[in-house]
């Protein structure tokens, strides 16, 4: 019987006209001050007028479906967005309409967190409950240290290093980044530990480099967010005469505004003002190794289910 593979992602506006509704959904109906709304729209203008994340996630799902089916399985892929279209609830309705019963859901976020993976799982369970718990859902997360995921990251780092000359490569400083979280959340969250585990495993395999972990894209409001932030790290590195930096957005698997604006524009301009050169590793997107990693993770989950009699 055909099974369902469901990729869960954050979402993003597909045009400038969608920015306001996207932010309204994100902030639970709260209207943003006009100047803040225009500021966000300007960021999207600078990266092409929309978020590429919905299209990339759809592509990831289709390529993953093809890869699994080439392995002899029978999967149909879907996408559900936490803050965008198609929503998780609408996608579950479509799955039910198509007569499918068993769903293997994977959040497109490597590090577990109440703000990301747990939020996806809660929305998935809530939507399924509204629909009469018609679907058998397998939620697959905690793949941040899977060997093939690590290999996919390493391949992107190797590509990123090729942007530097041989001499620059000897001196390049690596900055691993992920989205920041409020300190109140991070204290009891596996997020930072997951990130540390991934970075540690990657560093074991790529050889000796000077490196930092940093956090980016802090939210608004008075609460404190975890650090260090990227910009202060750049300032400190410049004080010790670092001139070449490679940013590795290890907490993200797709191009979106936090990568294309925050890193490629904001941090690059900051580095330039400090007399530094900042490059970035390409995002995983639908790279062959990343899709193979996801396919293997699903396959292992299927095997574990059979062994446990599920």
Short mmCIF file of C-alpha atoms in Angstrom, two decimals:
data_model
loop_
_atom_site.label_atom_id
_atom_site.label_comp_id
_atom_site.label_asym_id
_atom_site.label_seq_id
_atom_site.Cartn_x
_atom_site.Cartn_y
_atom_site.Cartn_z
CA UNK A 1 0.00 0.00 0.00
CA UNK A 2 1.27 3.47 -0.85
CA UNK A 3 2.67 5.44 2.06
CA UNK A 4 2.92 9.20 2.50
CA UNK A 5 6.11 11.20 3.01
CA UNK A 6 5.36 14.65 4.45
CA UNK A 7 8.01 17.35 4.66
CA UNK A 8 7.27 20.01 7.28
CA UNK A 9 8.78 23.47 6.89
CA UNK A 10 8.46 26.95 8.35
CA UNK A 11 6.97 28.62 5.27
CA UNK A 12 7.50 31.99 3.68
CA UNK A 13 5.77 34.54 1.44
CA UNK A 14 5.67 33.63 -2.24
CA UNK A 15 5.41 37.31 -3.22
CA UNK A 16 5.68 40.76 -1.64
CA UNK A 17 1.87 40.86 -1.47
CA UNK A 18 1.97 37.85 0.88
CA UNK A 19 4.45 39.35 3.36
CA UNK A 20 1.80 41.01 5.56
CA UNK A 21 -0.42 37.93 5.82
CA UNK A 22 2.64 35.72 6.46
CA UNK A 23 3.77 37.98 9.34
CA UNK A 24 0.23 38.18 10.70
CA UNK A 25 0.10 34.37 10.83
CA UNK A 26 3.56 34.23 12.40
CA UNK A 27 2.64 36.75 15.11
CA UNK A 28 -0.81 35.22 15.73
CA UNK A 29 -2.84 38.04 14.20
CA UNK A 30 -0.92 40.88 15.80
CA UNK A 31 -0.56 43.83 13.42
CA UNK A 32 2.99 45.04 12.99
CA UNK A 33 3.90 48.75 12.92
CA UNK A 34 3.96 49.97 9.29
CA UNK A 35 7.68 50.77 9.45
CA UNK A 36 8.47 47.23 10.58
CA UNK A 37 6.32 45.73 7.84
CA UNK A 38 8.05 47.88 5.22
CA UNK A 39 11.43 46.88 6.63
CA UNK A 40 10.63 43.20 6.21
CA UNK A 41 9.26 43.79 2.71
CA UNK A 42 12.49 45.56 1.77
CA UNK A 43 14.49 42.53 2.87
CA UNK A 44 12.38 40.32 0.63
CA UNK A 45 12.80 42.80 -2.23
CA UNK A 46 16.56 42.52 -1.84
CA UNK A 47 16.46 38.72 -2.17
CA UNK A 48 14.18 38.70 -5.22
CA UNK A 49 10.71 39.60 -3.90
CA UNK A 50 9.76 36.31 -2.25
CA UNK A 51 10.98 33.43 -0.12
CA UNK A 52 12.40 30.51 -2.11
CA UNK A 53 11.70 28.15 0.81
CA UNK A 54 8.24 26.87 -0.30
CA UNK A 55 9.50 26.01 -3.78
CA UNK A 56 12.68 24.40 -2.44
CA UNK A 57 10.71 22.30 0.06
CA UNK A 58 8.39 21.11 -2.72
CA UNK A 59 11.43 20.17 -4.79
CA UNK A 60 12.99 18.33 -1.84
CA UNK A 61 9.77 16.37 -1.37
CA UNK A 62 9.52 15.34 -5.02
CA UNK A 63 13.17 14.29 -5.26
CA UNK A 64 12.88 12.39 -1.97
CA UNK A 65 9.75 10.59 -3.23
CA UNK A 66 11.63 9.56 -6.38
CA UNK A 67 14.68 8.40 -4.40
CA UNK A 68 12.57 6.27 -2.02
CA UNK A 69 10.61 4.72 -4.86
CA UNK A 70 13.83 3.85 -6.70
CA UNK A 71 14.74 1.90 -3.56
CA UNK A 72 11.63 -0.22 -4.08
CA UNK A 73 9.14 1.58 -1.82
CA UNK A 74 5.82 3.15 -2.76
CA UNK A 75 5.65 6.74 -1.48
CA UNK A 76 3.68 9.83 -2.43
CA UNK A 77 5.17 13.12 -1.19
CA UNK A 78 3.47 16.17 0.31
CA UNK A 79 4.53 19.43 1.93
CA UNK A 80 3.01 21.20 4.95
CA UNK A 81 3.97 24.68 6.14
CA UNK A 82 3.76 25.87 9.73
CA UNK A 83 3.30 29.51 8.68
CA UNK A 84 2.34 29.41 5.04
CA UNK A 85 0.59 27.56 2.27
CA UNK A 86 -0.11 24.75 1.99
CA UNK A 87 -0.71 24.59 5.73
CA UNK A 88 -0.16 21.36 7.65
CA UNK A 89 -3.92 21.01 8.24
CA UNK A 90 -4.83 21.51 4.56
CA UNK A 91 -2.19 19.01 3.52
CA UNK A 92 -3.54 16.37 5.92
CA UNK A 93 -7.01 16.87 4.41
CA UNK A 94 -5.55 16.30 0.95
CA UNK A 95 -3.79 13.14 2.12
CA UNK A 96 -7.07 11.78 3.52
CA UNK A 97 -8.95 12.70 0.31
CA UNK A 98 -6.38 10.70 -1.62
CA UNK A 99 -7.16 7.65 0.48
CA UNK A 100 -3.81 7.40 2.24
CA UNK A 101 -3.58 6.27 5.85
CA UNK A 102 0.06 6.20 6.95
CA UNK A 103 2.21 9.35 7.10
CA UNK A 104 5.96 9.64 7.67
CA UNK A 105 6.55 13.27 8.62
CA UNK A 106 10.00 14.90 8.66
CA UNK A 107 10.60 18.46 9.89
CA UNK A 108 13.08 20.32 7.69
CA UNK A 109 15.07 21.36 10.77
CA UNK A 110 18.01 19.30 12.00
CA UNK A 111 17.99 20.47 15.64
CA UNK A 112 15.14 19.56 17.97
CA UNK A 113 13.39 22.47 19.65
CA UNK A 114 10.11 23.52 21.18
CA UNK A 115 10.13 26.39 18.66
CA UNK A 116 10.60 24.23 15.56
CA UNK A 117 10.33 20.44 15.56
CA UNK A 118 7.99 20.24 18.56
CA UNK A 119 5.80 23.01 17.13
CA UNK A 120 5.49 21.05 13.88
CA UNK A 121 4.61 17.88 15.77
CA UNK A 122 1.99 19.65 17.89
CA UNK A 123 0.35 21.17 14.82
CA UNK A 124 0.44 17.80 13.07
CA UNK A 125 -1.23 16.05 16.00
CA UNK A 126 -3.78 18.85 16.49
CA UNK A 127 -4.76 18.81 12.82
CA UNK A 128 -5.02 15.02 12.79
CA UNK A 129 -7.22 15.14 15.89
CA UNK A 130 -9.54 17.67 14.21
CA UNK A 131 -9.79 15.22 11.30
CA UNK A 132 -10.81 12.36 13.59
CA UNK A 133 -7.31 10.90 14.00
CA UNK A 134 -7.75 9.30 10.59
CA UNK A 135 -4.02 9.08 9.94
CA UNK A 136 -1.29 6.96 11.45
CA UNK A 137 1.55 9.44 11.82
CA UNK A 138 5.23 8.62 12.30
CA UNK A 139 7.21 11.71 13.28
CA UNK A 140 10.90 11.47 12.38
CA UNK A 141 13.31 13.90 14.02
CA UNK A 142 16.62 13.87 15.84
CA UNK A 143 18.65 13.23 12.67
CA UNK A 144 21.20 15.97 13.36
CA UNK A 145 24.07 13.50 13.83
CA UNK A 146 23.13 10.98 11.13
CA UNK A 147 26.32 10.10 9.18
CA UNK A 148 24.83 10.98 5.78
CA UNK A 149 23.52 14.33 7.02
CA UNK A 150 26.98 15.09 8.38
CA UNK A 151 28.48 14.09 5.04
CA UNK A 152 26.06 16.40 3.19
CA UNK A 153 27.19 19.29 5.42
CA UNK A 154 30.87 18.42 4.92
CA UNK A 155 30.47 18.40 1.13
CA UNK A 156 28.98 21.90 1.30
CA UNK A 157 31.86 23.07 3.52
CA UNK A 158 34.35 21.71 0.98
CA UNK A 159 32.50 23.64 -1.76
CA UNK A 160 32.54 26.77 0.41
CA UNK A 161 36.28 26.52 1.00
CA UNK A 162 36.88 26.42 -2.75
CA UNK A 163 35.83 30.09 -2.83
CA UNK A 164 39.14 30.98 -1.13
CA UNK A 165 42.64 30.92 -2.54
CA UNK A 166 45.09 28.30 -1.26
CA UNK A 167 46.70 30.86 1.05
CA UNK A 168 43.36 32.19 2.34
CA UNK A 169 42.22 28.62 3.04
CA UNK A 170 45.05 28.16 5.53
CA UNK A 171 43.79 31.12 7.55
CA UNK A 172 40.02 30.91 7.05
CA UNK A 173 37.90 30.96 10.21
CA UNK A 174 34.66 28.92 10.27
CA UNK A 175 31.48 30.29 11.86
CA UNK A 176 28.70 27.74 12.33
CA UNK A 177 25.34 29.50 12.66
CA UNK A 178 21.78 28.63 13.61
CA UNK A 179 18.67 30.64 14.41
CA UNK A 180 18.76 32.13 17.89
CA UNK A 181 16.21 31.19 20.56
CA UNK A 182 14.95 33.05 23.62
CA UNK A 183 17.13 32.17 26.61
CA UNK A 184 14.04 31.10 28.54
CA UNK A 185 13.35 28.42 25.91
CA UNK A 186 16.96 27.33 25.33
CA UNK A 187 17.54 26.47 28.99
CA UNK A 188 15.30 23.38 28.78
CA UNK A 189 15.61 22.69 25.06
CA UNK A 190 17.82 20.14 23.22
CA UNK A 191 18.50 22.70 20.46
CA UNK A 192 21.94 24.00 21.48
CA UNK A 193 23.17 20.55 22.49
CA UNK A 194 22.06 19.12 19.13
CA UNK A 195 23.94 21.90 17.36
CA UNK A 196 27.09 21.28 19.43
CA UNK A 197 26.93 17.55 18.63
CA UNK A 198 26.64 18.23 14.89
CA UNK A 199 29.46 20.77 14.86
CA UNK A 200 31.70 18.45 16.90
CA UNK A 201 31.14 15.54 14.52
CA UNK A 202 31.71 17.71 11.43
CA UNK A 203 34.96 19.12 12.84
CA UNK A 204 36.27 15.60 13.51
CA UNK A 205 36.03 14.91 9.79
CA UNK A 206 37.20 18.13 8.12
CA UNK A 207 40.53 18.63 9.81
CA UNK A 208 41.95 21.46 11.92
CA UNK A 209 40.23 24.82 11.50
CA UNK A 210 39.71 27.74 13.82
CA UNK A 211 35.99 28.04 14.42
CA UNK A 212 33.12 29.59 16.35
CA UNK A 213 29.48 28.77 16.97
CA UNK A 214 27.15 31.78 16.70
CA UNK A 215 23.45 32.55 16.52
CA UNK A 216 21.56 34.79 14.16
CA UNK A 217 18.18 36.31 13.29
CA UNK A 218 17.03 37.16 16.80
CA UNK A 219 13.36 37.95 17.26
CA UNK A 220 11.82 41.21 18.39
CA UNK A 221 10.78 42.08 21.90
CA UNK A 222 12.43 42.63 25.28
CA UNK A 223 13.41 39.05 26.12
CA UNK A 224 17.02 37.93 25.97
CA UNK A 225 18.10 35.62 23.14
CA UNK A 226 20.99 33.17 23.12
CA UNK A 227 24.33 34.23 21.73
CA UNK A 228 26.90 35.05 20.72
CA UNK A 229 25.43 36.85 17.74
CA UNK A 230 27.31 36.78 14.45
CA UNK A 231 28.20 40.49 14.26
CA UNK A 232 30.00 40.67 17.64
CA UNK A 233 31.89 37.50 16.68
CA UNK A 234 33.06 39.19 13.47
CA UNK A 235 34.22 42.23 15.44
CA UNK A 236 36.19 40.05 17.88
CA UNK A 237 37.75 38.05 15.05
CA UNK A 238 38.90 41.22 13.34
CA UNK A 239 40.64 42.29 16.56
CA UNK A 240 42.83 39.17 16.30
CA UNK A 241 43.52 39.88 12.61
CA UNK A 242 41.22 37.29 11.01
CA UNK A 243 40.58 38.36 7.42
CA UNK A 244 38.71 35.42 5.85
CA UNK A 245 35.51 33.89 7.23
CA UNK A 246 33.35 31.02 5.99
CA UNK A 247 29.82 31.02 7.44
CA UNK A 248 28.17 27.59 7.66
CA UNK A 249 24.42 27.99 8.34
CA UNK A 250 24.29 24.51 9.86
CA UNK A 251 20.89 25.05 11.48
CA UNK A 252 19.16 25.60 8.13
CA UNK A 253 18.65 23.15 5.26
CA UNK A 254 17.22 25.54 2.64
CA UNK A 255 17.79 28.98 1.21
CA UNK A 256 15.45 31.53 2.81
CA UNK A 257 15.57 35.05 4.21
CA UNK A 258 17.84 34.22 7.18
CA UNK A 259 20.43 32.89 4.74
CA UNK A 260 19.97 35.13 1.70
CA UNK A 261 19.51 38.41 3.59
CA UNK A 262 21.03 38.01 7.06
CA UNK A 263 24.19 36.22 5.91
CA UNK A 264 24.62 37.15 2.26
CA UNK A 265 23.79 40.83 2.67
CA UNK A 266 23.88 41.97 6.32
CA UNK A 267 26.84 39.96 7.63
CA UNK A 268 28.78 40.23 4.38
CA UNK A 269 28.48 44.03 4.48
CA UNK A 270 29.53 44.05 8.14
CA UNK A 271 32.57 41.92 7.33
CA UNK A 272 33.48 44.20 4.42
CA UNK A 273 33.29 47.25 6.69
CA UNK A 274 35.77 45.50 9.00
CA UNK A 275 38.16 44.77 6.13
CA UNK A 276 37.24 41.07 6.08
CA UNK A 277 36.06 38.70 3.36
CA UNK A 278 32.96 36.67 4.29
CA UNK A 279 31.80 33.71 2.20
CA UNK A 280 29.02 31.19 2.84
CA UNK A 281 28.61 27.49 2.19
CA UNK A 282 25.83 26.64 -0.30
CA UNK A 283 22.60 25.54 1.37
CA UNK A 284 21.74 21.83 1.32
CA UNK A 285 18.48 22.43 -0.59
CA UNK A 286 17.89 19.35 -2.79
CA UNK A 287 21.53 18.28 -3.06
CA UNK A 288 22.02 14.62 -3.87
CA UNK A 289 23.74 13.77 -0.57
CA UNK A 290 21.09 15.50 1.55
CA UNK A 291 18.23 13.74 -0.24
CA UNK A 292 20.06 10.43 0.13
CA UNK A 293 20.40 11.19 3.85
CA UNK A 294 16.65 11.84 4.20
CA UNK A 295 15.81 8.69 2.20
CA UNK A 296 18.09 6.59 4.39
CA UNK A 297 16.63 8.10 7.57
CA UNK A 298 13.09 7.18 6.39
CA UNK A 299 14.28 3.70 5.38
CA UNK A 300 15.86 3.13 8.79
CA UNK A 301 12.64 4.25 10.48
CA UNK A 302 10.65 1.77 8.35
CA UNK A 303 13.07 -1.02 9.26
CA UNK A 304 12.88 -0.21 12.97
CA UNK A 305 9.08 -0.28 12.76
CA UNK A 306 9.10 -3.73 11.19
CA UNK A 307 11.57 -5.06 13.75
CA UNK A 308 9.38 -3.80 16.60
CA UNK A 309 6.29 -5.28 14.99
CA UNK A 310 4.68 -1.93 14.18
#
